[in-house]
Tab-separated table of C-alpha atoms in Angstrom:
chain	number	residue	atom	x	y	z
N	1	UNK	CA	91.573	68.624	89.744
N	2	UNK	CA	92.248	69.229	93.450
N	3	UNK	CA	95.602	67.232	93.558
N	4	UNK	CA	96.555	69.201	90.635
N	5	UNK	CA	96.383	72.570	91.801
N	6	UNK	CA	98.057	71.288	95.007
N	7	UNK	CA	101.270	69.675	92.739
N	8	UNK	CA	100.937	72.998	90.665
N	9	UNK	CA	101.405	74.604	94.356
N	10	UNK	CA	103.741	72.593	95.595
N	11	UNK	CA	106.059	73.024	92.556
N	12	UNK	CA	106.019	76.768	92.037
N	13	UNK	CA	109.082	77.642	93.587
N	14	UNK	CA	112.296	79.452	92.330
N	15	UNK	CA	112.943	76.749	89.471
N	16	UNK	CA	110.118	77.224	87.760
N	17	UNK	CA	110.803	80.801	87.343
N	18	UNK	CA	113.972	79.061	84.562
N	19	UNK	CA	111.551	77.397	82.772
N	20	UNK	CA	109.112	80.365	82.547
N	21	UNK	CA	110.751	81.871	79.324
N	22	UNK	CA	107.725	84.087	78.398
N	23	UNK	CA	107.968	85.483	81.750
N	24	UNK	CA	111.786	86.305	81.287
N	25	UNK	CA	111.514	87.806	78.189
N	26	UNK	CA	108.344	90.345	79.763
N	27	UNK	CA	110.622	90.971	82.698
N	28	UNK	CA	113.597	91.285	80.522
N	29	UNK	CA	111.672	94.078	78.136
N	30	UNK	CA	110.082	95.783	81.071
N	31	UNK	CA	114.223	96.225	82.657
N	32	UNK	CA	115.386	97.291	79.094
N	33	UNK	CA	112.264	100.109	79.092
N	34	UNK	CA	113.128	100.791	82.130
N	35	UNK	CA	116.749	101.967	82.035
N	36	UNK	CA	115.442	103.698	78.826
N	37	UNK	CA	113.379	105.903	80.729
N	38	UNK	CA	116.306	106.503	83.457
N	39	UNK	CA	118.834	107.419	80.793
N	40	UNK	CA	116.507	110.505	79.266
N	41	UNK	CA	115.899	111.834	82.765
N	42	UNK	CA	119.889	112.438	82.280
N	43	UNK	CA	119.715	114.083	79.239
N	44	UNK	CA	119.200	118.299	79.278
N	45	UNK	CA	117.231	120.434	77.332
N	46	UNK	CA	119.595	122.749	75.025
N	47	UNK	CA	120.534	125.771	75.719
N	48	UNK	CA	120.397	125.795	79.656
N	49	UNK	CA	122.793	126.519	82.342
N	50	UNK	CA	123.512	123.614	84.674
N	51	UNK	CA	124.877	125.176	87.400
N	52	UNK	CA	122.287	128.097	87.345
N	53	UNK	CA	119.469	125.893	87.466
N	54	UNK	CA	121.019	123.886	90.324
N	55	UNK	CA	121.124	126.886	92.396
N	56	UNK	CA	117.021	127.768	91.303
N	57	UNK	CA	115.855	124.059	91.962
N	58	UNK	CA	118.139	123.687	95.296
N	59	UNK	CA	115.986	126.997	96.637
N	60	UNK	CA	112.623	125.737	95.252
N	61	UNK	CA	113.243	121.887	95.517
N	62	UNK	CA	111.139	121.918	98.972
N	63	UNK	CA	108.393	122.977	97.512
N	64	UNK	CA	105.627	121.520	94.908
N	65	UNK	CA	108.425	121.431	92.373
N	66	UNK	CA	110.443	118.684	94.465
N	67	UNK	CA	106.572	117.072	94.369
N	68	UNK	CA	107.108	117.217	90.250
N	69	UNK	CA	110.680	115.959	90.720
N	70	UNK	CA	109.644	112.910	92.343
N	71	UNK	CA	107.475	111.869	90.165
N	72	UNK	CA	109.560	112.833	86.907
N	73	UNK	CA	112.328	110.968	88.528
N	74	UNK	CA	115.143	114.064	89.282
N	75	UNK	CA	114.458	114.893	85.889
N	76	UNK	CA	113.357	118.337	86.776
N	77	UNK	CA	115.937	119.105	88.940
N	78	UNK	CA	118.571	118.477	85.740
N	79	UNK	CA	115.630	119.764	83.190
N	80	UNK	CA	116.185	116.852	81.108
N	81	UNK	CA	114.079	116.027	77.792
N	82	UNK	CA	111.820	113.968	80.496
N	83	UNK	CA	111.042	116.716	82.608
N	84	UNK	CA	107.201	116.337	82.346
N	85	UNK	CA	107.310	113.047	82.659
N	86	UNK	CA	103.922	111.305	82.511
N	87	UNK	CA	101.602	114.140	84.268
N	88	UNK	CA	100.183	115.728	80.964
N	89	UNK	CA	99.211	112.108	80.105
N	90	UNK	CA	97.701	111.564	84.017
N	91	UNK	CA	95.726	115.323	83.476
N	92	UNK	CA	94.459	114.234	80.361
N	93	UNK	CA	92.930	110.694	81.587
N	94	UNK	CA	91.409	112.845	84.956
N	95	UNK	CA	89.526	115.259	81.680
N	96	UNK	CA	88.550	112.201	79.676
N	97	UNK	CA	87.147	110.169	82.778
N	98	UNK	CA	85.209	113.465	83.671
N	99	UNK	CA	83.741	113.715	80.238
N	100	UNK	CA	82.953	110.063	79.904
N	101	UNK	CA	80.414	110.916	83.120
N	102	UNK	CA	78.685	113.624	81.117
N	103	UNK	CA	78.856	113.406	77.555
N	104	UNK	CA	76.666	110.619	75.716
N	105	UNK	CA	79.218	110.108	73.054
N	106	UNK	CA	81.723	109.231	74.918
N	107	UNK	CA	79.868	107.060	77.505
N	108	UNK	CA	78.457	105.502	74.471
N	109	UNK	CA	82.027	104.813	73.236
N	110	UNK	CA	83.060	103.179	76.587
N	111	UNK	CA	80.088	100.978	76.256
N	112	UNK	CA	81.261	100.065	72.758
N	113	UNK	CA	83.735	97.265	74.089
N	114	UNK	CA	87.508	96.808	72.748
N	115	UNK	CA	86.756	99.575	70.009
N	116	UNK	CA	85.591	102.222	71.989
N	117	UNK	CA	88.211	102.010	73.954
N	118	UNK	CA	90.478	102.763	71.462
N	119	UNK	CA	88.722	105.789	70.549
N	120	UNK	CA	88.458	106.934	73.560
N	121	UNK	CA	92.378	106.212	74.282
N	122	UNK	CA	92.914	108.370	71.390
N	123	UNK	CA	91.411	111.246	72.696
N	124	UNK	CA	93.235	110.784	75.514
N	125	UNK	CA	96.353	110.867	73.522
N	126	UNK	CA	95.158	113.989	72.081
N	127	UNK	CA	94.211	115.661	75.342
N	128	UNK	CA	98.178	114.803	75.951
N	129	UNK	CA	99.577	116.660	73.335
N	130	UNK	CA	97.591	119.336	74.386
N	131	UNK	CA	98.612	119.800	78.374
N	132	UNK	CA	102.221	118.714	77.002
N	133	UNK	CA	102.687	121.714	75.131
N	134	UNK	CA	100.641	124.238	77.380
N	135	UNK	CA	103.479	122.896	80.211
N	136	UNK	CA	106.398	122.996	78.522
N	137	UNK	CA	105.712	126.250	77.131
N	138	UNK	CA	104.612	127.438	80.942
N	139	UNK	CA	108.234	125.747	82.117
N	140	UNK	CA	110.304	127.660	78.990
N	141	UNK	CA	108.804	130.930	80.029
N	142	UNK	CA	109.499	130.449	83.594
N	143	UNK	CA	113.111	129.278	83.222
N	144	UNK	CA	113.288	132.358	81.062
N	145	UNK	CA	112.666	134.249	83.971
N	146	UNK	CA	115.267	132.948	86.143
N	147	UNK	CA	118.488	135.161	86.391
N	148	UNK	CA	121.401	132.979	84.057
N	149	UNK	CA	119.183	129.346	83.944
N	150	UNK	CA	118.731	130.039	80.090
N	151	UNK	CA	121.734	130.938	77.866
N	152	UNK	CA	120.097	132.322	75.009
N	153	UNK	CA	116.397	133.192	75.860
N	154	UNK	CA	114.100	133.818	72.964
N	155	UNK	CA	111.525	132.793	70.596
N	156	UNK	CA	113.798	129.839	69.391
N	157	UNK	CA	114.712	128.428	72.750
N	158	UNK	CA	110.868	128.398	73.764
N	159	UNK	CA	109.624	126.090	70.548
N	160	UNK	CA	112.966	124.019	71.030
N	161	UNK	CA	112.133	123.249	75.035
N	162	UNK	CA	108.033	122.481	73.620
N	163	UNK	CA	108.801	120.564	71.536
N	164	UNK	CA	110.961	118.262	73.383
N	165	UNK	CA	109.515	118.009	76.384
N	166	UNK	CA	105.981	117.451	74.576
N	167	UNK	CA	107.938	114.846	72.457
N	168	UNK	CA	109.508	113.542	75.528
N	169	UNK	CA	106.408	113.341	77.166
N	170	UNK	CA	104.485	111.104	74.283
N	171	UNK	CA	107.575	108.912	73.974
N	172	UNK	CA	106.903	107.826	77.920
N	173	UNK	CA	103.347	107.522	77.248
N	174	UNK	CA	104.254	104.987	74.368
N	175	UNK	CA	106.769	103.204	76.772
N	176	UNK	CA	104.434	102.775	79.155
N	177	UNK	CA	102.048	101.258	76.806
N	178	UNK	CA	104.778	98.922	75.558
N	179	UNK	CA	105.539	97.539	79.422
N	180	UNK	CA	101.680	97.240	79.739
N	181	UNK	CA	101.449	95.037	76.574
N	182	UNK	CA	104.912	93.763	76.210
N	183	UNK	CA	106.296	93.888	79.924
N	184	UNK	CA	105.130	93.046	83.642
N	185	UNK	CA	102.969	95.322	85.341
N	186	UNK	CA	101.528	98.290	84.705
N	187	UNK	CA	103.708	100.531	82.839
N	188	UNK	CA	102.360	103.934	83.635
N	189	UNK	CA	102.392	102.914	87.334
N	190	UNK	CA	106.086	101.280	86.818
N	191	UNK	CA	107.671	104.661	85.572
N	192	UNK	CA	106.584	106.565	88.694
N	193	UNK	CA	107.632	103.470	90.582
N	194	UNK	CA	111.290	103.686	88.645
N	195	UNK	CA	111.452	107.807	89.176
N	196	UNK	CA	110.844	107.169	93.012
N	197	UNK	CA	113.101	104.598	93.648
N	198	UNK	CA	115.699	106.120	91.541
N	199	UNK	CA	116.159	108.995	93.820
N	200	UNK	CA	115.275	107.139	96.893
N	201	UNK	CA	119.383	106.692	97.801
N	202	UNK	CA	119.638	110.320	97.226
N	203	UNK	CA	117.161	111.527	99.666
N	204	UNK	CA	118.130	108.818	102.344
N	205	UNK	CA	121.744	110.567	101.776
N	206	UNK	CA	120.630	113.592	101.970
N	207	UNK	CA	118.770	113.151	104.800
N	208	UNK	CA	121.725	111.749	107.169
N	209	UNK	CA	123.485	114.711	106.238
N	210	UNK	CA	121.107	117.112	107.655
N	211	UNK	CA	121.497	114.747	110.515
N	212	UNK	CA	125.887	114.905	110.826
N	213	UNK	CA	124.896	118.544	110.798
N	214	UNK	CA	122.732	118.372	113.449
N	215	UNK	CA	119.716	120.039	111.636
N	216	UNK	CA	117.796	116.842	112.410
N	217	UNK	CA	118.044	115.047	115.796
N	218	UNK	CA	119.247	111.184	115.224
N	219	UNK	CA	116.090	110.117	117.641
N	220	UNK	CA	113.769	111.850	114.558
N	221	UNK	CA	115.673	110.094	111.968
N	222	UNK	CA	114.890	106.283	113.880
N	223	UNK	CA	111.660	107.989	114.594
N	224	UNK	CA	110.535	108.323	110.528
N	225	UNK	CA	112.223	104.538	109.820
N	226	UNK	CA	109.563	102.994	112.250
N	227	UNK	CA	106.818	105.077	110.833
N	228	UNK	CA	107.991	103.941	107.301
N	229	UNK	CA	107.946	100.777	108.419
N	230	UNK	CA	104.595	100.785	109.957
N	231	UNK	CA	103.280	103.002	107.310
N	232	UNK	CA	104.282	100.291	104.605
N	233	UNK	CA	102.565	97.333	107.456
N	234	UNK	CA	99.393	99.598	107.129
N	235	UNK	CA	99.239	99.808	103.044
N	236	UNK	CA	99.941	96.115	102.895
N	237	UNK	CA	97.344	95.080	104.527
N	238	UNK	CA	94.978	97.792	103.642
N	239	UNK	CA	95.246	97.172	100.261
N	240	UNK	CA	94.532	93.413	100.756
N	241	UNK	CA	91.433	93.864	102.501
N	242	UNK	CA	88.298	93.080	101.169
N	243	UNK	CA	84.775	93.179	101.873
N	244	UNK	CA	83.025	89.605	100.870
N	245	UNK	CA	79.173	89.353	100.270
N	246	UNK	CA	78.273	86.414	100.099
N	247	UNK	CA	76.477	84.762	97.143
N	248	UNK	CA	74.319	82.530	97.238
N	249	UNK	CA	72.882	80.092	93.695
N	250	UNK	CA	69.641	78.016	93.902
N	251	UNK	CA	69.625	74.712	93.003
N	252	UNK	CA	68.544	73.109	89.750
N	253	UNK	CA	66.929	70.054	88.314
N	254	UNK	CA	68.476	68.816	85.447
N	255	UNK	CA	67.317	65.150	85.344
N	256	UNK	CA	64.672	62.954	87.467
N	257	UNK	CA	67.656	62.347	90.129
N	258	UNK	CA	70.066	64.618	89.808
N	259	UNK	CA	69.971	68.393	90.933
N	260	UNK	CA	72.796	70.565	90.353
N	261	UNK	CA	74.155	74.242	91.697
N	262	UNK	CA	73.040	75.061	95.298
N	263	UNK	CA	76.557	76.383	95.774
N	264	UNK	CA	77.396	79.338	97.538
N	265	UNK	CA	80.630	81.954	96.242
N	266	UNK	CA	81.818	85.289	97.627
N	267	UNK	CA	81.852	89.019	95.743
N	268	UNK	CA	84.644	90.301	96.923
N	269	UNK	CA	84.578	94.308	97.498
N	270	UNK	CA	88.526	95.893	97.655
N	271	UNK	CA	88.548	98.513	100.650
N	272	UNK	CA	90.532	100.812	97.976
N	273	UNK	CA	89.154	100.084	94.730
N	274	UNK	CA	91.011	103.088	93.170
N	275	UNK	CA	94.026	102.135	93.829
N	276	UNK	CA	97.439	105.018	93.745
N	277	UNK	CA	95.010	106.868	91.356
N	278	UNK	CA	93.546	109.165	93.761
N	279	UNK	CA	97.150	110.782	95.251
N	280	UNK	CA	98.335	110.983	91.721
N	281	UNK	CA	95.309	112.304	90.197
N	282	UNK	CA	95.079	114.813	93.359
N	283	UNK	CA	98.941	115.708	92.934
N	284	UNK	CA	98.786	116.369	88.764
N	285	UNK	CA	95.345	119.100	89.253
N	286	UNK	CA	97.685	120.239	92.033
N	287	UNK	CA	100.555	121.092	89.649
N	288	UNK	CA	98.643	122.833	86.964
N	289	UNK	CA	98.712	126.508	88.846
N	290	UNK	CA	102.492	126.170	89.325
N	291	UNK	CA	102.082	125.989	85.544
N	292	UNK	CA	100.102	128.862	84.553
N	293	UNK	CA	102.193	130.825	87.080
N	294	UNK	CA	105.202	129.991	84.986
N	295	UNK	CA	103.637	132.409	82.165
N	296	UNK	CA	103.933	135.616	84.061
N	297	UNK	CA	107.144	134.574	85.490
N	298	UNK	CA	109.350	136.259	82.605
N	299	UNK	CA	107.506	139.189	83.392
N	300	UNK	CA	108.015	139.448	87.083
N	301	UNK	CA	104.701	137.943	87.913
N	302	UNK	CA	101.268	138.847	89.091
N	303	UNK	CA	100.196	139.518	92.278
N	304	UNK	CA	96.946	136.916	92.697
N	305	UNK	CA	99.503	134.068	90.961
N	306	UNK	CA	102.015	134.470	93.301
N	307	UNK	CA	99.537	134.599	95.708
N	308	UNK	CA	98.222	131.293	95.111
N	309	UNK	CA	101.280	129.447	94.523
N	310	UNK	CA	102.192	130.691	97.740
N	311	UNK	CA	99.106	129.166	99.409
N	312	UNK	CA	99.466	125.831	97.667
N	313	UNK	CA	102.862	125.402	98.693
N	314	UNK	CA	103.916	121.907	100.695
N	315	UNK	CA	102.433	122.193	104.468
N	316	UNK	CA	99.881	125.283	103.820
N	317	UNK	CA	96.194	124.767	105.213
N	318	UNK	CA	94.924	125.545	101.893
N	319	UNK	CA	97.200	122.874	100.051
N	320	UNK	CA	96.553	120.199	102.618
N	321	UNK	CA	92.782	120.860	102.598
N	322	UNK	CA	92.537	120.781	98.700
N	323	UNK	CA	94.952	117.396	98.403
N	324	UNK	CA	92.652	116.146	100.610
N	325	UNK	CA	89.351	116.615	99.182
N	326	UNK	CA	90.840	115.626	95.868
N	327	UNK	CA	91.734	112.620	97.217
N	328	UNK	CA	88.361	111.782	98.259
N	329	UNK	CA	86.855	113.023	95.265
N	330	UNK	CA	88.851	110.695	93.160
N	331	UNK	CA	88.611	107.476	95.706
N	332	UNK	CA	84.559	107.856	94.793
N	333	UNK	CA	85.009	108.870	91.465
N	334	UNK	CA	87.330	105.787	90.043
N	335	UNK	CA	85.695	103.649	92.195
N	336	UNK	CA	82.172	104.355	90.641
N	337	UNK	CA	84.239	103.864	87.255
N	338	UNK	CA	85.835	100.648	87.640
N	339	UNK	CA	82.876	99.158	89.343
N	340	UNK	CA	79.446	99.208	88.598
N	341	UNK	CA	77.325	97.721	91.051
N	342	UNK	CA	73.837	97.859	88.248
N	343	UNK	CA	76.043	95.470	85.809
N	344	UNK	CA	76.954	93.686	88.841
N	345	UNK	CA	73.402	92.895	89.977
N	346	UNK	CA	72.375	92.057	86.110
N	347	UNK	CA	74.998	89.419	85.551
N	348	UNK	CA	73.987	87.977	89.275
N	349	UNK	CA	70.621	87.825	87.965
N	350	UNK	CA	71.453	86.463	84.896
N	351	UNK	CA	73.220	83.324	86.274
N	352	UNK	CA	70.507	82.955	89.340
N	353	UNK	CA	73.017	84.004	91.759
N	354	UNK	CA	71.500	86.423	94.726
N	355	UNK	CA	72.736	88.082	97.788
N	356	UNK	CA	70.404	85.942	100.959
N	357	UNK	CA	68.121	88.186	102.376
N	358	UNK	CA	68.278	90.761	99.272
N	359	UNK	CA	65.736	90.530	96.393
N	360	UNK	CA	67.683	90.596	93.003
N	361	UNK	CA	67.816	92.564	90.335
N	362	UNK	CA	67.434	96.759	91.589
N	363	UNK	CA	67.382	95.962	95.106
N	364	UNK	CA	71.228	94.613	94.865
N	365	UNK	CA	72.394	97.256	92.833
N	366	UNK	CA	71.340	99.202	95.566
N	367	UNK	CA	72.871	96.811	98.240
N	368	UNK	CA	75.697	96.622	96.451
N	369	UNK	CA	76.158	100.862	95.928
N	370	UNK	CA	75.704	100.668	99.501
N	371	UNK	CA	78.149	98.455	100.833
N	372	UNK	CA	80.986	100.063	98.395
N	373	UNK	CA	80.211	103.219	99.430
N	374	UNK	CA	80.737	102.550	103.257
N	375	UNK	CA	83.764	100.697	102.605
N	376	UNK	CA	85.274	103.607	100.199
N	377	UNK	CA	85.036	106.302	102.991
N	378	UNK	CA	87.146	103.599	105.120
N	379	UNK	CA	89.574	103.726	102.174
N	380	UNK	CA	89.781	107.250	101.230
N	381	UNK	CA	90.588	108.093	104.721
N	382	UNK	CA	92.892	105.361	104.892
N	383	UNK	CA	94.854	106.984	101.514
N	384	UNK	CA	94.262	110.687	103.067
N	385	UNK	CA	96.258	110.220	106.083
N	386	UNK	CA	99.296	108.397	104.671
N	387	UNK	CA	99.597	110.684	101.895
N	388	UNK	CA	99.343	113.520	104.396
N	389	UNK	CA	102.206	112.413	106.786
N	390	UNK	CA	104.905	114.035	104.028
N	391	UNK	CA	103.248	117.067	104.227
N	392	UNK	CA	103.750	116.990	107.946
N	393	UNK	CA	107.105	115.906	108.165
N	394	UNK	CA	108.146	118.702	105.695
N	395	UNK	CA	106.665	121.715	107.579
N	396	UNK	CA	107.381	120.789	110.717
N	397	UNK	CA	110.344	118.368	111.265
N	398	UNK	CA	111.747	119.583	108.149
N	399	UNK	CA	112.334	115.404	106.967
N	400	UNK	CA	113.005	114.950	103.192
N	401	UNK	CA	109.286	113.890	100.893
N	402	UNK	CA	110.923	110.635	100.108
N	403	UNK	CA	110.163	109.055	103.521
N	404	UNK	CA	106.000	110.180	103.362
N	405	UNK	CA	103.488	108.217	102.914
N	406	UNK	CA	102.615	109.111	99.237
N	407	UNK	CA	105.685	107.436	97.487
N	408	UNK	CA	105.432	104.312	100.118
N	409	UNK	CA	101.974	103.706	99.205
N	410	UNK	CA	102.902	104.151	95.100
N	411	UNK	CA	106.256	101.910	95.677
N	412	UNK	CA	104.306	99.149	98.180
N	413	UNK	CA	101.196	99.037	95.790
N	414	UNK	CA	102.947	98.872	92.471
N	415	UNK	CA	105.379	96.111	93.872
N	416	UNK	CA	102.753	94.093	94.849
N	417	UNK	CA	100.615	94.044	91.831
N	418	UNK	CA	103.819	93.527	90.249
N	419	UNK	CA	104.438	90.874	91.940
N	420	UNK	CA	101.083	89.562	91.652
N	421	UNK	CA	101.448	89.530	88.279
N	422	UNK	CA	104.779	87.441	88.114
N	423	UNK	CA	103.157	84.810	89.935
N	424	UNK	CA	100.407	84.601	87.676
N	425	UNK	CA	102.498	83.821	84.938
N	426	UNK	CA	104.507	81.465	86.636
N	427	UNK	CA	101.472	79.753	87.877
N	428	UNK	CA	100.253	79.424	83.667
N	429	UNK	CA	104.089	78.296	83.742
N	430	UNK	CA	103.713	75.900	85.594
N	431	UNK	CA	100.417	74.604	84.805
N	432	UNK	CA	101.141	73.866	81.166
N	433	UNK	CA	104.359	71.896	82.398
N	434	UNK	CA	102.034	69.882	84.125
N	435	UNK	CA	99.511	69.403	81.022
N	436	UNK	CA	102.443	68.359	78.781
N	437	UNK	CA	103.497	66.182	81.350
N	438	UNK	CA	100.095	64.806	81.113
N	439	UNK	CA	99.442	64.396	77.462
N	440	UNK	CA	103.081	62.636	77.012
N	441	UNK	CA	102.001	60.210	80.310
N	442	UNK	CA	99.019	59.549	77.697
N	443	UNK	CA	100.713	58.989	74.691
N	444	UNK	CA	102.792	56.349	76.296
N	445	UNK	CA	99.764	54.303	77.877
């Protein structure tokens, strides 16, 4: 078995990516969905002036609205049918998760298996529909009250722009699905990834023009391409690192002269268990009071809203305190989601495995709870301060969002589980090569 995995080692190299055709035709579906998604964030909503809402985004664009542009991929910027991209669907897994934690149906549907899952993704669906249209309708009233955006405002342009952008909206949510199931990678994860990269050239462009007109310094510039680079070093190896407790299995008797187990295997513990989900989750709650602003925006606006969108604009105390404390909240709370150190301890139990020096069973969990939760303060302060260096650069060296910390650490962490992914299929590739290989070296002895 040992010189087997070695040869399966040894051979995965660039050829065996040609003779992975499953793995082409997922990579080939997940390009195709893709540029899908790309050409609708090119398509505009009826009945708007382009070169209106140019002028409105170019004054706005630094503020939380070029935060929704990045992540719809420009698309707001041209109000195309993609607009909302995939934030209703991220808001409406954040209300689900919540509920999960304190309703009993629902946490009895998530203990349910492959079927309560489904139910529970429905809801989720449902919940989508729901912020979808509360959005788009917030975004047709507001571009209603913008001077010239809209060229015939009215009843009819405000259920046209809901209804695609809600439809627009659900079609990404099924396309991501479809990469998930069909593709490589996560496909939620992979249209953010596409949106960011997308406009990546644009912002690098953008930013060396500020620079030929000497708004920013050429030293700043090479300044914010080391810290991108180091930035990227950081998330790399941050999001490798894990915390290994060791585990330890007695050994058995099985016959008069034979005893078997004894051996000893690792748990390992991921420094950031939750992932991107924690700036994105932080970043979608953060967009919601743009939103309900957008309401009284065809009537001039209200004091107290204009207020707080003021405060919770890119590089205000209030914004940078709040992105941070959701970011925290949502490092613990997906963490204690995906991993539950009770289950953990039962199955350890269950197969005689123990941590030395721990008694098993309640006194692991424990262990366990609180060896995660030391390492997830490590980790949410880790994914605090590189999502806060955009905010930085924007209020006070005036640098483009592109080169923070919050689309390097989406980009670097997608790619590599990406990545990861690719090479487990060509791994299975290669592995059943080497069975057939095996069973025909068989049939001819």
């Amino acid at each position: 078995m040992a010189s087997a995995a070695e040869q399966l080692a040894a051979n995965l190299n660039f050829s065996a990516f040609s003779k992975a055709g499953e793995l082409k035709k997922r990579i080939w579906f997940t390009l195709g969905a893709l540029l899908i998604y790309r050409l609708g964030t090119y398509i505009p909503l009826p009945g708007i002036n382009p070169a209106a809402l140019a002028e409105v985004f170019r004054q706005q664009s630094t503020g939380i609205i070029g935060l929704f542009n990045m992540f719809s991929g420009g698309a707001v910027g041209r109000m195309a049918i993609f607009a909302l991209a995939i934030m209703p669907y991220i808001s409406a897994s954040i209300i689900v998760q919540l509920m999960t934690s304190v309703s009993p149906h629902l946490e009895a549907l998530k203990k349910e298996g492959e079927a309560g899952r489904k139910i529970i993704n429905q809801y989720t669906r449902y919940g989508t529909v729901l912020l979808a249209t509360v959005q788009a309708y917030g975004i047709s009233v507001g571009l209603e009250g913008q001077a010239n955006v809209v060229v015939d405002p009215g009843l009819f342009f405000r259920i046209s722009t809901v209804i695609t952008l809600t439809g627009g909206t659900m079609f990404l949510m099924w396309l991501g699905e479809q990469i998930t199931a069909r593709g490589i990678g996560n496909g939620i994860s992979l249209i953010i990834f596409a949106g960011i990269v997308a406009e990546l050239p644009a912002a690098i462009a953008g930013t060396l023009e500020l620079s030929r007109q000497g708004a920013i310094s050429t030293a700043l510039i090479l300044g914010v391409v080391v810290m991108a680079i180091a930035v990227i070093a950081l998330i790399v190896y941050m999001e490798r690192a894990q915390r290994r407790l060791l585990i330890q299995y007695p050994k058995r008797q099985v016959s008069q002269n034979r005893m078997t187990g004894g051996e000893s295997s690792h748990l390992p513990l991921k420094l950031n268990t939750a992932g991107v989900i924690p700036p994105i989750f932080a970043s979608s709650l953060l967009l919601l009071p743009t939103t309900i602003a957008n309401f009284s925006a065809a009537s001039g606006g209200s004091g107290w809203l204009t207020t707080m969108t003021t405060y919770l604009a890119h590089g205000r105390p209030l914004y940078m305190v709040m992105y941070v404390g959701l970011i925290v909240f949502f490092c613990f709370f997906y963490t204690a989601i995906v991993f539950n150190p009770n289950e953990t301890a039962d199955n350890l139990k269950k197969y005689g495995g123990f941590i030395p020096g721990i008694r098993p069973g309640e006194r692991t969990a424990e262990y366990i709870d609180y060896v995660l939760t030391r390492i997830t303060v490590v980790g949410a302060a880790y994914i605090a301060a590189v999502c806060l260096i955009p905010e930085i650069l924007i209020s006070y060296a005036a640098v483009p969002f592109y080169f923070g910390g919050t689309s390097l650490l989406i980009v670097v962490s997608v790619t590599m589980d990406t990545v990861a992914q690719v090479q487990g299929h060509l791994y299975a590739a290669q592995y059943e090569g080497l069975i057939k290989k095996a069973r025909l070296k068989g049939k001819r002895r």
